[in-house]
Each structure stands twice: as C-alpha cells, then as structure tokens.
XYZ file of C-alpha atoms in Angstrom:
754
model
C -25.557 6.163 -48.970
C -28.311 8.557 -48.038
C -29.835 9.376 -44.697
C -33.068 7.521 -44.215
C -35.422 7.009 -41.343
C -35.265 3.351 -40.355
C -38.473 1.431 -40.824
C -40.798 1.171 -37.856
C -39.264 4.273 -36.244
C -41.967 6.080 -34.306
C -42.689 9.728 -34.779
C -40.683 11.802 -32.279
C -43.328 13.253 -29.959
C -42.910 15.453 -26.857
C -43.726 12.338 -24.806
C -40.884 10.361 -26.395
C -38.500 13.283 -25.856
C -39.495 13.410 -22.173
C -39.048 9.642 -21.846
C -35.479 10.137 -23.031
C -34.771 12.607 -20.216
C -34.398 15.665 -22.447
C -36.028 18.985 -21.654
C -37.872 20.894 -24.387
C -34.972 23.393 -24.486
C -32.472 20.568 -24.924
C -34.561 19.052 -27.687
C -34.498 22.426 -29.457
C -30.704 22.236 -29.266
C -30.841 18.785 -30.872
C -32.928 20.202 -33.729
C -30.495 23.069 -34.151
C -27.454 20.752 -34.107
C -28.915 18.457 -36.770
C -30.873 21.022 -38.803
C -33.711 18.476 -38.894
C -35.756 16.109 -36.770
C -33.703 13.238 -35.296
C -34.721 9.640 -35.746
C -35.062 7.406 -32.700
C -31.447 6.178 -32.866
C -30.149 9.736 -32.916
C -32.498 10.823 -30.144
C -31.304 7.927 -27.985
C -27.669 8.882 -28.575
C -28.304 12.523 -27.638
C -30.249 11.328 -24.594
C -27.423 9.316 -23.074
C -24.616 11.663 -24.081
C -26.461 14.633 -22.574
C -27.378 12.802 -19.375
C -25.742 14.064 -16.191
C -23.890 10.773 -15.957
C -22.098 11.304 -19.267
C -22.105 15.061 -19.888
C -21.528 16.485 -16.379
C -23.741 19.364 -17.536
C -24.469 20.626 -14.014
C -20.981 20.054 -12.633
C -18.379 20.761 -15.368
C -18.290 24.458 -14.598
C -17.252 23.836 -10.991
C -15.057 20.794 -11.539
C -12.704 23.000 -13.570
C -11.802 24.862 -10.354
C -10.202 21.790 -8.726
C -6.382 21.467 -8.610
C -5.278 18.651 -10.897
C -1.549 19.134 -11.414
C 1.697 18.234 -9.661
C 5.114 17.181 -10.864
C 4.174 13.521 -10.218
C 0.862 13.692 -12.143
C 1.183 12.032 -15.553
C -2.482 12.270 -16.544
C -5.243 14.138 -14.764
C -9.024 14.208 -15.329
C -10.370 13.583 -18.816
C -9.179 10.042 -19.448
C -10.534 6.748 -18.127
C -8.482 7.085 -14.931
C -5.824 9.266 -13.327
C -2.127 8.405 -13.637
C 0.680 9.301 -11.224
C 4.401 8.623 -11.227
C 5.493 6.287 -8.398
C 9.185 6.133 -9.326
C 11.392 3.532 -10.993
C 9.602 4.012 -14.308
C 6.262 2.902 -12.841
C 2.867 4.565 -12.600
C -0.211 4.069 -10.444
C -3.524 4.350 -12.279
C -6.729 4.736 -10.297
C -10.302 5.967 -10.249
C -13.522 5.791 -8.256
C -16.989 5.352 -9.809
C -20.567 5.186 -8.610
C -23.173 2.508 -9.243
C -25.852 3.846 -6.956
C -29.168 3.538 -8.727
C -28.483 0.069 -10.194
C -27.448 -1.221 -6.748
C -30.707 -0.065 -5.166
C -32.756 -1.733 -7.888
C -30.764 -4.973 -8.111
C -28.114 -4.952 -5.354
C -26.024 -7.967 -6.384
C -25.670 -7.135 -10.086
C -25.587 -3.387 -9.467
C -22.619 -3.674 -7.122
C -20.895 -6.410 -9.152
C -21.012 -4.442 -12.405
C -19.835 -1.348 -10.533
C -16.683 -3.268 -9.642
C -16.352 -4.587 -13.188
C -16.705 -1.120 -14.685
C -14.048 0.482 -12.532
C -11.657 -2.404 -13.198
C -12.060 -1.748 -16.935
C -11.395 1.978 -16.488
C -8.019 1.069 -15.010
C -6.804 -1.768 -17.234
C -7.991 0.157 -20.312
C -5.009 2.412 -19.690
C -2.546 -0.432 -19.607
C -2.457 -1.129 -15.885
C -2.790 -4.439 -14.133
C -5.323 -3.882 -11.337
C -3.732 -4.566 -7.931
C -6.393 -3.516 -5.427
C -10.069 -2.640 -5.023
C -11.718 -0.400 -2.438
C -15.306 0.649 -1.865
C -17.358 3.285 -0.074
C -20.907 2.197 0.815
C -23.807 4.148 2.335
C -26.976 2.487 3.500
C -30.158 3.639 5.219
C -31.501 2.673 8.655
C -30.781 -0.960 9.535
C -34.403 -1.292 10.653
C -35.664 -0.247 7.195
C -37.477 -3.273 5.693
C -35.290 -3.344 2.542
C -31.928 -2.538 4.100
C -30.795 -6.005 5.168
C -31.502 -7.317 1.659
C -29.617 -4.380 0.129
C -26.562 -4.795 2.362
C -26.407 -8.544 1.767
C -26.787 -8.135 -1.995
C -24.257 -5.313 -2.389
C -21.585 -7.003 -0.269
C -22.112 -10.314 -2.070
C -21.923 -8.548 -5.456
C -18.664 -6.761 -4.622
C -17.125 -9.939 -3.223
C -18.490 -12.176 -5.973
C -17.055 -10.056 -8.781
C -13.765 -8.949 -7.186
C -12.945 -12.418 -5.833
C -13.643 -14.138 -9.147
C -11.641 -11.683 -11.220
C -8.721 -12.137 -8.822
C -8.141 -8.592 -7.541
C -7.933 -8.130 -3.745
C -10.404 -5.871 -1.929
C -8.213 -4.225 0.710
C -10.437 -1.682 2.434
C -13.309 0.746 2.325
C -16.004 2.249 4.489
C -19.645 1.480 5.258
C -22.025 3.969 6.859
C -25.706 3.991 7.813
C -28.059 6.980 7.898
C -31.801 7.439 7.289
C -31.066 9.825 4.386
C -29.990 6.786 2.315
C -33.183 4.780 2.957
C -34.419 5.164 -0.611
C -31.126 5.761 -2.400
C -28.075 3.805 -1.271
C -24.590 4.672 -2.512
C -22.177 2.109 -3.928
C -18.841 3.681 -4.885
C -16.059 1.415 -6.158
C -12.368 2.238 -6.549
C -9.589 0.371 -8.341
C -5.840 0.960 -8.274
C -3.530 -0.506 -10.904
C 0.174 -0.416 -11.766
C 1.736 0.060 -15.205
C 5.018 1.036 -16.807
C 5.017 4.831 -17.029
C 6.066 4.736 -20.701
C 3.299 2.287 -21.671
C 0.131 4.181 -20.830
C -2.758 3.812 -23.273
C -5.137 6.642 -24.070
C -8.520 6.952 -25.745
C -7.941 9.410 -28.633
C -8.943 7.827 -31.965
C -6.529 8.977 -34.678
C -5.460 7.919 -38.149
C -8.046 8.194 -40.913
C -8.934 4.721 -42.136
C -7.661 2.950 -39.014
C -9.906 0.018 -38.098
C -12.274 0.262 -35.121
C -12.496 -3.028 -33.282
C -15.048 -4.422 -30.836
C -13.771 -6.997 -28.299
C -15.098 -8.874 -25.284
C -18.626 -10.106 -24.682
C -21.529 -9.943 -27.089
C -24.041 -7.097 -26.858
C -27.404 -7.846 -25.259
C -30.453 -5.894 -24.214
C -29.347 -5.427 -20.582
C -28.616 -1.951 -19.267
C -30.327 -0.023 -22.059
C -30.731 3.561 -20.876
C -28.713 2.856 -17.745
C -26.956 6.231 -18.006
C -30.268 8.058 -18.300
C -31.696 6.129 -15.365
C -28.637 7.013 -13.300
C -29.301 10.693 -14.038
C -32.821 10.805 -12.609
C -34.251 10.568 -9.147
C -36.243 7.480 -8.157
C -39.966 7.400 -8.602
C -42.189 5.076 -6.646
C -41.769 2.402 -9.345
C -38.024 1.840 -8.894
C -38.454 -1.943 -9.127
C -39.765 -1.585 -12.677
C -36.316 -0.319 -13.740
C -34.623 -3.701 -13.283
C -34.127 -4.108 -17.068
C -31.852 -1.043 -17.009
C -29.410 -2.852 -14.657
C -26.492 -4.586 -16.334
C -25.462 -8.175 -15.668
C -21.786 -8.886 -15.083
C -19.553 -11.919 -15.661
C -16.273 -11.671 -13.718
C -14.768 -14.706 -15.424
C -15.133 -13.002 -18.805
C -13.655 -9.833 -17.288
C -10.589 -11.804 -16.182
C -10.137 -13.115 -19.724
C -10.596 -9.582 -21.062
C -7.911 -8.194 -18.730
C -5.407 -10.801 -19.828
C -6.226 -10.455 -23.533
C -5.978 -6.646 -23.429
C -2.685 -6.696 -21.522
C -1.298 -9.236 -24.007
C -2.264 -7.049 -26.966
C -0.900 -3.973 -25.172
C 2.487 -5.666 -25.083
C 2.543 -5.323 -28.900
C 2.487 -2.106 -30.915
C -0.979 -2.681 -32.366
C -3.182 -0.318 -30.333
C -3.738 3.321 -31.326
C -6.516 3.977 -28.786
C -8.662 2.007 -26.395
C -11.802 2.749 -24.388
C -14.027 0.600 -22.224
C -17.769 0.453 -22.835
C -19.201 1.716 -19.568
C -22.163 4.050 -19.108
C -23.945 4.509 -22.453
C -21.954 1.581 -23.840
C -20.959 1.719 -27.491
C -22.279 5.282 -27.802
C -20.093 6.944 -25.186
C -16.987 4.900 -25.993
C -17.105 5.725 -29.706
C -18.048 9.394 -29.177
C -15.326 9.926 -26.567
C -12.656 8.268 -28.700
C -13.542 10.278 -31.785
C -13.883 13.538 -29.820
C -10.556 13.074 -28.003
C -8.872 12.379 -31.322
C -10.635 15.291 -33.109
C -11.730 12.752 -35.707
C -14.921 11.183 -36.992
C -16.207 7.638 -36.751
C -18.158 5.264 -38.994
C -19.651 2.060 -37.603
C -21.315 -0.826 -39.445
C -23.953 -1.980 -36.957
C -24.471 -5.250 -38.842
C -21.011 -6.311 -37.629
C -21.590 -5.703 -33.882
C -21.545 -9.092 -32.100
C -25.021 -9.561 -30.575
C -26.235 -12.295 -28.265
C -29.931 -11.705 -28.955
C -31.871 -11.959 -32.182
C -33.211 -8.949 -34.005
C -31.359 -6.246 -32.074
C -31.825 -2.772 -33.513
C -29.142 -0.092 -33.836
C -30.933 1.800 -31.037
C -30.535 -1.187 -28.714
C -26.953 -1.873 -29.747
C -25.831 1.725 -29.214
C -27.545 2.127 -25.832
C -26.910 -1.309 -24.351
C -24.658 -1.361 -21.302
C -23.763 -5.031 -21.543
C -20.604 -5.642 -19.581
C -17.054 -6.812 -20.333
C -16.704 -4.974 -23.690
C -13.980 -2.719 -25.112
C -13.578 -0.566 -28.191
C -10.178 -0.147 -29.857
C -8.538 1.611 -32.739
C -5.800 -0.556 -34.236
C -2.952 0.179 -36.595
C -3.710 -1.019 -40.137
C -2.685 -4.591 -40.751
C -2.752 -5.581 -37.074
C -6.279 -6.972 -37.159
C -5.333 -10.604 -37.758
C -2.788 -10.697 -34.933
C -5.211 -8.993 -32.532
C -8.028 -11.340 -33.530
C -5.838 -14.351 -32.765
C -5.151 -13.076 -29.232
C -8.819 -12.504 -28.419
C -9.884 -15.798 -29.984
C -7.262 -17.568 -27.857
C -8.925 -16.051 -24.768
C -12.331 -17.131 -26.135
C -13.591 -13.559 -26.587
C -15.452 -11.936 -29.441
C -13.440 -9.856 -31.890
C -14.949 -7.873 -34.735
C -13.859 -5.007 -36.964
C -16.973 -2.818 -36.886
C -15.861 0.447 -38.440
C -13.143 2.943 -39.150
C -11.804 6.346 -38.142
C -12.839 9.160 -40.496
C -12.034 12.849 -40.876
C -15.670 13.999 -40.910
C -16.025 14.784 -37.182
C -19.389 13.050 -37.480
C -20.695 9.813 -36.006
C -22.172 7.812 -38.871
C -23.941 4.497 -38.285
C -24.958 2.129 -41.063
C -27.382 -0.770 -40.747
C -28.938 -2.932 -43.430
C -27.375 -0.838 -46.160
C -28.806 2.424 -44.830
C -27.404 5.317 -42.844
C -29.414 5.214 -39.630
C -27.501 7.929 -37.793
C -25.440 10.938 -38.832
C -24.601 13.312 -35.971
C -21.883 15.990 -35.720
C -19.676 15.088 -32.759
C -19.284 18.616 -31.371
C -22.819 18.930 -30.013
C -22.634 15.423 -28.527
C -19.590 16.023 -26.355
C -17.565 19.224 -26.263
C -20.590 21.447 -26.974
C -23.065 19.501 -24.833
C -25.318 21.583 -22.549
C -23.516 23.331 -19.706
C -25.547 24.765 -16.850
C -24.609 27.348 -14.254
C -27.299 26.311 -11.811
C -28.306 28.782 -9.101
C -27.061 28.024 -5.602
C -27.326 29.481 -2.099
C -24.446 31.394 -0.545
C -22.742 29.800 2.449
C -24.711 32.045 4.783
C -28.010 31.318 3.031
C -27.273 27.592 3.125
C -26.486 27.618 6.862
C -29.804 29.386 7.477
C -31.671 26.924 5.215
C -30.116 23.897 6.944
C -30.828 25.386 10.387
C -27.216 24.938 11.534
C -26.406 26.833 14.739
C -23.794 26.451 17.481
C -24.776 23.753 19.949
C -26.519 24.989 23.063
C -26.601 23.088 26.325
C -23.479 21.022 25.585
C -23.919 17.646 27.327
C -21.308 15.623 29.230
C -20.564 11.955 29.738
C -21.350 10.475 33.142
C -19.653 7.165 32.313
C -17.162 7.211 29.410
C -16.646 3.424 29.583
C -20.359 2.693 29.240
C -20.641 5.292 26.454
C -17.716 3.656 24.650
C -19.451 0.265 24.682
C -22.600 1.831 23.282
C -20.558 3.526 20.550
C -18.691 0.354 19.562
C -21.985 -1.513 19.199
C -23.585 1.196 16.999
C -23.981 0.558 13.236
C -21.452 3.200 12.157
C -18.651 2.012 14.437
C -19.356 -1.719 14.728
C -16.808 -4.223 13.392
C -16.962 -4.648 9.605
C -15.631 -8.201 9.956
C -18.860 -9.663 8.510
C -18.268 -7.582 5.359
C -14.496 -8.032 5.120
C -14.640 -11.813 5.418
C -16.646 -11.943 2.160
C -13.856 -10.220 0.253
C -10.643 -11.928 -0.773
C -8.006 -9.497 0.416
C -4.994 -11.769 -0.118
C -5.263 -12.865 -3.748
C -2.126 -11.847 -5.741
C -0.164 -12.249 -2.474
C 0.947 -8.616 -2.274
C -1.495 -7.318 0.337
C 0.337 -5.925 3.375
C -2.497 -4.354 5.372
C -6.285 -4.353 5.511
C -8.722 -3.108 8.108
C -6.521 -0.262 9.383
C -6.386 3.386 8.424
C -5.479 2.509 4.838
C -5.184 -0.594 2.684
C -1.597 -1.304 1.621
C -0.337 -3.464 -1.262
C 3.242 -4.156 -2.277
C 4.239 -2.989 -5.757
C 5.153 -6.429 -7.047
C 8.840 -7.101 -7.414
C 9.892 -3.903 -5.596
C 10.272 -2.735 -2.001
C 7.634 -0.012 -2.581
C 4.029 -0.202 -1.492
C 0.874 1.708 -2.417
C -1.487 2.865 0.318
C -5.123 3.741 -0.382
C -8.065 4.991 1.612
C -11.710 6.009 1.020
C -13.140 8.777 3.213
C -16.033 11.161 3.699
C -18.119 12.290 6.666
C -21.482 13.219 5.114
C -22.980 14.627 8.338
C -20.189 17.224 8.360
C -20.742 18.076 4.673
C -24.460 18.558 5.294
C -23.815 20.871 8.248
C -21.093 22.861 6.469
C -20.327 21.853 2.870
C -17.113 23.884 2.749
C -15.611 22.504 5.969
C -16.988 19.050 5.196
C -15.279 19.079 1.791
C -12.002 20.083 3.444
C -12.443 17.371 6.071
C -12.985 14.593 3.521
C -9.650 15.413 1.856
C -7.898 15.897 5.213
C -9.067 12.540 6.553
C -7.856 10.708 3.459
C -4.541 12.505 3.882
C -4.348 11.477 7.569
C -5.179 7.865 6.829
C -2.342 7.616 4.323
C 0.117 9.353 6.647
C -0.922 7.010 9.469
C 0.465 3.933 7.662
C 3.645 5.751 6.630
C 2.680 6.749 3.082
C 3.365 10.051 1.358
C -0.024 11.183 -0.004
C 0.170 11.714 -3.763
C -3.239 12.187 -5.341
C -6.984 11.895 -5.043
C -9.860 10.399 -6.968
C -13.412 11.162 -5.963
C -17.028 10.190 -6.376
C -19.264 13.211 -5.840
C -22.689 11.939 -4.727
C -25.358 14.620 -4.366
C -29.115 15.015 -4.793
C -31.016 17.129 -7.359
C -28.790 19.968 -8.672
C -31.844 21.910 -9.801
C -32.519 22.696 -6.135
C -30.401 25.729 -5.091
C -29.695 24.266 -1.633
C -28.364 21.039 -3.184
C -26.288 22.930 -5.717
C -24.913 24.947 -2.785
C -23.773 21.710 -1.148
C -21.976 20.746 -4.358
C -20.300 24.090 -5.062
C -19.148 24.786 -1.497
C -17.964 21.211 -0.918
C -15.829 21.437 -4.069
C -14.413 24.733 -2.868
C -13.401 23.102 0.420
C -11.937 20.086 -1.374
C -9.966 22.324 -3.716
C -8.525 24.425 -0.885
C -7.519 21.277 1.017
C -5.881 19.684 -2.027
C -3.870 22.827 -2.717
C -2.745 23.187 0.901
C -1.720 19.522 1.146
C -0.160 19.088 -2.348
C -2.752 16.422 -2.963
C -4.201 16.963 -6.476
C -7.378 15.378 -7.869
C -6.549 13.292 -10.935
C -9.823 11.482 -11.678
C -13.354 11.143 -10.476
C -17.035 10.801 -11.084
C -20.173 12.834 -10.395
C -23.427 11.164 -9.369
C -26.395 13.532 -9.070
C -30.129 13.087 -8.539
C -29.564 10.767 -5.602
C -32.934 11.147 -4.032
C -36.061 9.071 -3.946
C -39.788 9.614 -4.048
C -40.158 5.957 -3.183
C -39.707 6.782 0.504
C -42.719 9.059 0.540
C -41.437 12.484 -0.480
C -38.333 14.092 -1.938
C -35.812 12.273 0.203
C -32.339 13.592 -0.612
C -29.173 11.842 0.455
C -26.670 13.621 2.640
C -24.082 15.288 0.398
C -21.399 12.631 0.032
C -18.203 13.618 -1.823
C -16.385 10.316 -1.324
C -12.604 10.688 -1.523
C -10.171 7.999 -2.620
C -6.610 8.850 -1.630
C -3.448 7.113 -2.888
C 0.049 7.396 -1.436
C 3.466 5.751 -1.755
C 5.596 4.011 0.876
C 9.121 3.956 -0.524
C 10.162 1.057 1.703
C 7.315 -1.247 2.691
C 9.251 -2.458 5.734
C 8.571 0.970 7.288
C 4.793 0.519 7.177
C 2.977 0.723 10.518
C -0.421 -0.506 11.670
C -2.845 0.837 14.254
C -2.731 -2.170 16.611
C -1.186 -1.753 20.055
C 2.047 -3.768 20.027
C 3.571 -4.199 23.447
C 3.116 -3.732 27.171
C 4.753 -0.551 28.363
C 4.606 1.362 25.076
C 3.991 5.070 25.718
C 0.798 6.534 24.220
C 0.823 10.091 22.851
C -1.780 12.197 21.168
C -0.443 14.404 18.398
C -2.606 17.501 18.043
C -2.325 21.178 17.147
C -0.791 23.135 20.001
C -3.863 25.314 20.220
C -5.732 22.178 21.261
C -3.696 22.146 24.477
C -5.528 25.315 25.503
C -9.083 24.285 26.398
C -11.767 25.942 24.334
C -15.328 24.623 24.646
C -16.216 25.880 21.170
C -13.310 24.035 19.616
C -13.486 20.782 21.617
C -15.871 19.499 19.090
C -19.008 17.569 20.009
C -21.244 19.175 17.384
C -22.300 16.647 14.715
C -20.318 13.970 16.590
C -21.248 10.309 16.664
C -21.235 10.410 20.472
C -23.895 13.124 20.438
C -26.012 11.034 18.053
C -25.520 7.558 19.543
C -25.417 8.331 23.263
C -27.588 11.446 23.510
C -29.853 10.975 20.468
C -29.142 14.530 19.289
C -28.175 15.849 15.859
C -26.975 19.387 16.515
C -24.197 21.859 16.149
C -21.654 22.719 13.534
C -19.123 20.554 11.738
C -15.598 20.648 13.200
C -13.341 23.222 11.521
C -10.329 21.961 9.603
C -7.002 23.780 9.967
C -5.117 22.754 6.836
C -1.750 24.030 8.039
C -2.140 21.897 11.165
C -3.088 18.880 9.008
C 0.016 19.334 6.890
C 2.244 19.789 9.938
C 0.864 16.806 11.861
C 1.040 14.565 8.794
C 4.653 15.551 8.129
C 5.667 14.764 11.716
C 3.917 11.384 11.695
C 5.499 10.326 8.384
C 8.946 11.417 9.581
C 8.694 9.492 12.867
C 7.500 6.404 10.979
C 10.334 6.691 8.453
C 12.843 6.766 11.329
C 11.284 3.606 12.789
C 10.334 5.297 16.063
C 6.619 4.431 16.268
C 5.085 1.059 17.067
C 1.480 2.047 16.233
C -0.349 4.986 14.646
C -4.054 5.737 14.299
C -5.791 8.901 13.161
C -8.622 10.389 15.223
C -11.940 10.641 13.400
C -15.414 9.192 14.109
C -15.915 8.738 17.846
C -12.828 10.715 18.857
C -10.039 9.632 21.177
C -11.879 6.884 23.071
C -12.944 5.037 19.928
C -9.456 5.345 18.387
C -7.891 3.848 21.527
C -10.506 1.070 21.609
C -9.798 0.145 17.969
C -6.062 0.037 18.692
C -6.668 -2.139 21.735
C -8.991 -4.555 19.930
C -6.616 -4.939 16.978
C -3.657 -5.553 19.279
C -5.424 -7.622 21.933
C -3.914 -5.373 24.654
C -5.575 -2.755 26.860
C -4.250 0.621 27.986
C -4.097 2.809 31.033
C -5.030 6.327 29.905
C -5.817 9.554 31.719
C -8.290 12.329 31.010
C -7.482 16.023 30.880
C -9.174 17.886 33.710
C -9.347 21.038 31.600
C -11.900 19.354 29.338
C -15.209 17.726 30.100
C -15.176 13.919 29.845
C -17.270 14.074 26.678
C -15.007 16.652 25.023
C -11.822 14.785 25.898
C -12.891 11.252 25.025
C -15.446 11.763 22.231
C -14.785 15.162 20.619
C -14.067 14.931 16.879
C -11.488 17.698 16.496
C -9.332 17.324 13.384
C -5.570 17.073 12.653
C -5.019 14.554 15.461
C -3.320 11.149 15.729
C -2.619 8.609 18.471
C 0.886 7.142 18.388
C 2.739 4.635 20.555
C 6.462 4.469 21.279
C 8.261 1.395 22.632
C 10.448 1.942 25.779
C 13.650 1.160 23.890
C 12.822 3.876 21.322
C 12.061 6.643 23.832
C 15.529 8.200 23.852
C 15.660 8.410 20.064
C 12.064 9.667 20.009
C 12.791 12.463 22.488
C 15.963 13.379 20.612
C 13.975 13.709 17.393
C 11.368 15.896 19.078
C 14.110 18.096 20.521
C 15.545 18.632 17.032
C 12.485 20.729 16.207
C 10.251 20.906 13.160
C 11.445 20.607 9.578
C 8.618 22.641 8.083
C 6.912 25.759 9.478
C 3.495 24.039 9.705
C 4.936 21.470 12.124
C 5.495 24.230 14.678
C 1.733 24.172 15.253
C 1.794 20.570 16.447
C 2.313 19.295 19.987
C 2.682 15.937 21.743
C 0.549 15.000 24.743
C 1.423 11.908 26.788
C -1.920 10.317 27.632
C -1.065 6.841 28.937
C 0.642 3.465 28.606
C -0.211 0.282 26.709
C -0.912 -2.686 28.963
C -3.504 -4.754 30.802
C -6.765 -6.069 29.440
C -9.074 -3.078 29.757
C -9.674 0.510 28.636
C -11.669 3.155 30.526
C -12.716 0.525 33.028
C -14.113 -1.765 30.342
C -12.534 -5.163 29.576
C -11.293 -6.107 26.129
C -13.774 -8.975 26.199
C -16.681 -6.566 26.773
C -15.453 -4.234 24.023
C -15.049 -7.077 21.542
C -18.510 -8.446 22.303
C -20.053 -5.007 21.796
C -18.002 -4.338 18.677
C -18.991 -7.584 16.965
C -22.626 -7.626 18.016
C -24.314 -5.435 15.403
C -23.734 -7.422 12.206
C -23.964 -10.776 13.997
C -27.342 -9.922 15.526
C -28.676 -8.231 12.386
C -27.683 -10.802 9.817
C -28.653 -13.786 11.942
C -32.023 -12.355 12.922
C-alpha cells in the first residue's frame, strides 16, 4: 500500500496548525520528522502526543530529579501506575491523576471520568482497585458558578465510584479565590495485586495481535488532551464536546473481564485508553516495547456512523483498553469479553518498523516514525526565577505587627465554621466508603483499608497546602510531602511511597515555572530525607482562566498522595478522643519548647485569614529531621499499643486539632495555654512536625517507661513531649461541644440548602 492523502482532507494551513495547539517551531519539527507535509490524521496525532498532558515537554527535565527508588519499589514512574512491595508476595499499585479542565466545563462527567480513568490506570497493571481518594480545589463559595461546580463534581465522583463498587475512603476539599475560573479535580486509586503478576505496557513480539476491548468509540472527548493543555478562554462552555462521558457499569464489567483474562497467560502487554485515547495507548505500547504498530481502522468498533480515522484516533471515549495478545489466544480472550458483554476486536499487529501505520478503506492514512512522537518529543528548559527573585515577585516578607487572639474560644468557632475547616460530612455521605467491606477508617488523618484476607492494612492520604507553596514553593513542596508522611504515621502506618498530581498555571511565565521547579526541589529533598520515594504521578499545567476577567492563575498545587502499610491492622489508631481522664500531650521538636516569635508560625495561617482577614507572612519552615524523628516516635508508641488517639497538627494549629478530636470522640478536654507564647501563637500557629496524642491512665506507666528508654534513631532526639491537658467534660476552650458541632456543620448545610 502507498501513502495517500485521504479524501476531503483540508490543506494544512497555519490556522489549522494553531488550532491543534502546535507552535510554528513545533510544526517545523513535524515537517522534519516526516520529511513531508502531514495529513490531518498525522497532524492530530502529533498534536495530542506533543501536548503538555501527554508529552510533559515543560516538566520532564525537572521530574527526572525526583527520587523514585527504594528496596520496596517494584515499578516507579513510566508505567500506568507505581508499584510497591507490601510483603507476603503482594503489591500495592497506585496513582493520582487530574481532570481539571473537563470538570470545570461539565462537572459531573468531568469528575466521573476522572475517577474512571484512574481506576483503569490501576487495574491495567493487574490490580483489583481497593480504594479511591480525591483532592478537590474550588473557588469562592459566593462565586455564582461554585455551588453548581461543587454539587456536580461531588455527585460525579460518588456516582462513578459507588456504581463501580470501589470505596472512596478520604480526600481533601479546599476553597480559594484563585480557583474561581479553574477548579482542580485530582483522583487517586489504590489497588492490590500479586507481586509476581504485574502487567506492563511494552508491546513485543512481531506479528502479535493488537486487540481493542471495552466500549465502542464515539465522538466524545476528541482533543481532550489538547484542551487540557491550554488555559481557558472566555468561551469555556463551548468546549463541552471535548469532555468525555463515562459509564461506571461498563467499567465494572471491564475490570472483571480484564482480571479474568489476566489469570490466563494470554496477555503480552496492556494499556488503558486515557488522554489521547487510541493514539497515546498505541504509541506508548509500541515505544515501550521498541517496536512498531499497524492498525486497521476499519476494524475499530465505533458507535457512530461515518467516523473518520482522525476521530477514532483522537476520541477519548471511556472504558476502553488496548492489548497485545500471544498468538492463538484471540478466541479464548474474545469469549471472555463477549461473556461480559464487551466489544472485542483484533485491530492490528505488532511490527518491527518502529513506525505507527494506520490503514483505512484500503489506503495508508498515517505513517509516522515513533521516535519523534514519544521519546524525541519536544523538551523545553523554560526560564524560571531564582528563589530570591520569586520571593520579591510574590511580595513575600516577614509578617509585621503580629496580631493576637482576644478570645481563643470565639476564634475557634469562627474557624470551624469557615469553608476550609468546616465538616465535609455533606461530601462524605455521597460516597460509599464501606463497599467491599474492608474499610477500617475514613474521615481521620488517613483512609485505611484492610488488605483482604490478611491482617495487614493500607493507609492513604492526599495533602497539599497551596497557600504555603505560593508563599515559598520550596518549603511548600517539602510541607506537602511532610504532611502526607505525618498523616500516615498518625494512623500507625509506615509511609512507603508517594504519587502526585502537580497542578500549576502557565509554564511559559518564569514566575510560574519557578513555582514548579522550586516546589519539586522541596518535594525531592523531603522524599529523600523521609525514605518516601515518588513512584507515579501526573502533571497538569496551564491551570488558569481568562474567563474570570484576566490571567487568573491557580495557586501552585502539587497534590501529594501518600501510601503506607500497617502490618497488623489491630494496631491502627484514630484521632477521636476515647476516654475521660486520658492525658493529652503535644509531640513537637524540642526547639519548639523555647519560645521564638519568628518560629511560632502565624504567617500564611488560616487563623490569620479567617479571623483577621489578612494574607501575610512566610510559609512555615519544615525541619525534615524533626519530621522523621516525630513520625518514628509516634509509630513506635502506636505499635506498642500505648496511645488511645493521635492527630497531626496542620491547618488551624493546636486548637483546631483538639476540636476535631473532641468532635469525633464526643468528649471535651481541659487544656492549658503556654504563657511563653501569645494565645494566637499557642492555639493557632501552624508550626510543622507536631502531633497531639492521648494516653489512657492505665497505660501511663508503660508510656513513661518507653519515654525513659530514649530514642531509637538520632532524629528522635530532637523531639519532646509537652503535657497540655486531660480528656473530659463537654467543652473545649470555654466552648461547648454542641456549639462547636453546630459551627462545624453549618457551612455546607447553609450553602447547599440556600
């Protein structure tokens, strides 16, 4: 067959190139790679593969600096998801993805298909998904669109996750004006598989059949990857056709069919069709296998009449997979997928040409060398500001005129009623957290699920404090990792590895690129110090909107998903106060015992924002040695069964942590301030590396004996224990539990019922 230009293909003009998101320089690279003009199919394929979403062209250079290895890491970045060893021949497989732009345009389907996509990333590798998490960022509640967006996103996450039968066990939801025109919807899935039965995406074996399974291809989601790699114009609503439509019931069938086939020896390689659909899945499989690929587009199952190869290759229709099978296994595989009422079609074969060749109607409609599409895709070293230049640009200075709290109890009520600290019960009740019957904890520091049939449990947490990252990208990046680490330690888990979703604005702006580069540096340093490698992730750039009346960039939001192991689930602890008379301690670095107004951190705190209406100061510094030491001590005390409750200190400081423990336990506490600190510093400062723990009276002797034994690791020498009160009564800081609960539950109730 000879290369021909398909009939009715328009002439490739500069306007068409621009519509496909390619710069003139990138188009020159296309011409050089092909040695000729591309046709529209080829241009579309280059467009999606060279989008930020697929190529990571602005981020690859810096992502390579992150630590990705440890003795328990089986597979790091580069596959569909990360894989870690959790003992007993088992592996945890997990990843976090973004679905930001689609969720702003069409919140229900955008969020739902985000969940569906991340589920596929995990079960593609042979894992049964066991838990979902999410990290959501919305704009001002008073923004005219925000209520609709929140309702749609939450309903989409719940609708898809509940129907597919995977529990949603935790997450985080924040509000800030920077997300008015560009919300963030990050979804995370954790699965479990046998460590010796992991499936990868490398297409090998010349002549091996390439198989399409799942749903039929439609015209939904065409150019979704390109859309996700651009900022929003004023006409965001017009982009609805680029948003995919999901079907969770089909996804459930697809999970079961894939896992059934995986139990045989038929599969050589497997890849889900996510962003850029059939294009990215076929290119990635061929590239990873250092092979070529030939597809017969006439054989692609389509649900709409007259679909062109361009539409088929760029569609992002959901619930589809691409596989390479061993020869002769087609009939058996087809029977499995037909049993589950899913489409099955042999659509091509593996070749040795290292080209992607597409045939349609007896003609070759695409012939592209794979190198330029993937491994040799554009790579940019974008200019960025130094840390000092960035601090000057952002106008970050030490806080002057540090305020104090006249009434900590009244301030606490105001904090609990604020959007960023209010109860997420309205959200959580829309998610099924108990399906599969292995969920052990939700709503605390970390979600926890039992590894079915064992005494082990997996803990998972999503964390980031964007206001810190904006003020100091390096310290904010460290803090995001450190908080995930603390949250896992707080339930008794040993932190093992990290996935991430790096949400930033336009990388072509040096100040935005500075946020990205310095945040990654902080994340990398934290991961190395805490033995907490990054094994998977996603980058989402161009998160800004002209629809809000000017270049509105989001706060830099490197969302972190942490996963840890609890060897014996019976040792797990929760944050709820348990019993009258339990002693309350704050665990904190010893240097914190020596008052220092510059370190008792109110800068960038929620108290400063909510109570004083001020956004000032620097982000709190993160001492990684102290984080490691405090985490080690907490895990050890939990393992010995000495603690009745644990909670890390983060947003809102000590007062908010105590209030959350009281509300979850239905018991108050009698606590005392430290006269060496101002009331605001003591109760609402957001210093890092701190936990609140409680010890029952009958455990005090053993607890004191353990403390007297001294630290096991040098970093623990930095950590001290401060007795701050006793559990009991029905109030905290002079405020009744009833008042706190009413304040805590008021925001969503008032907003959603208005």
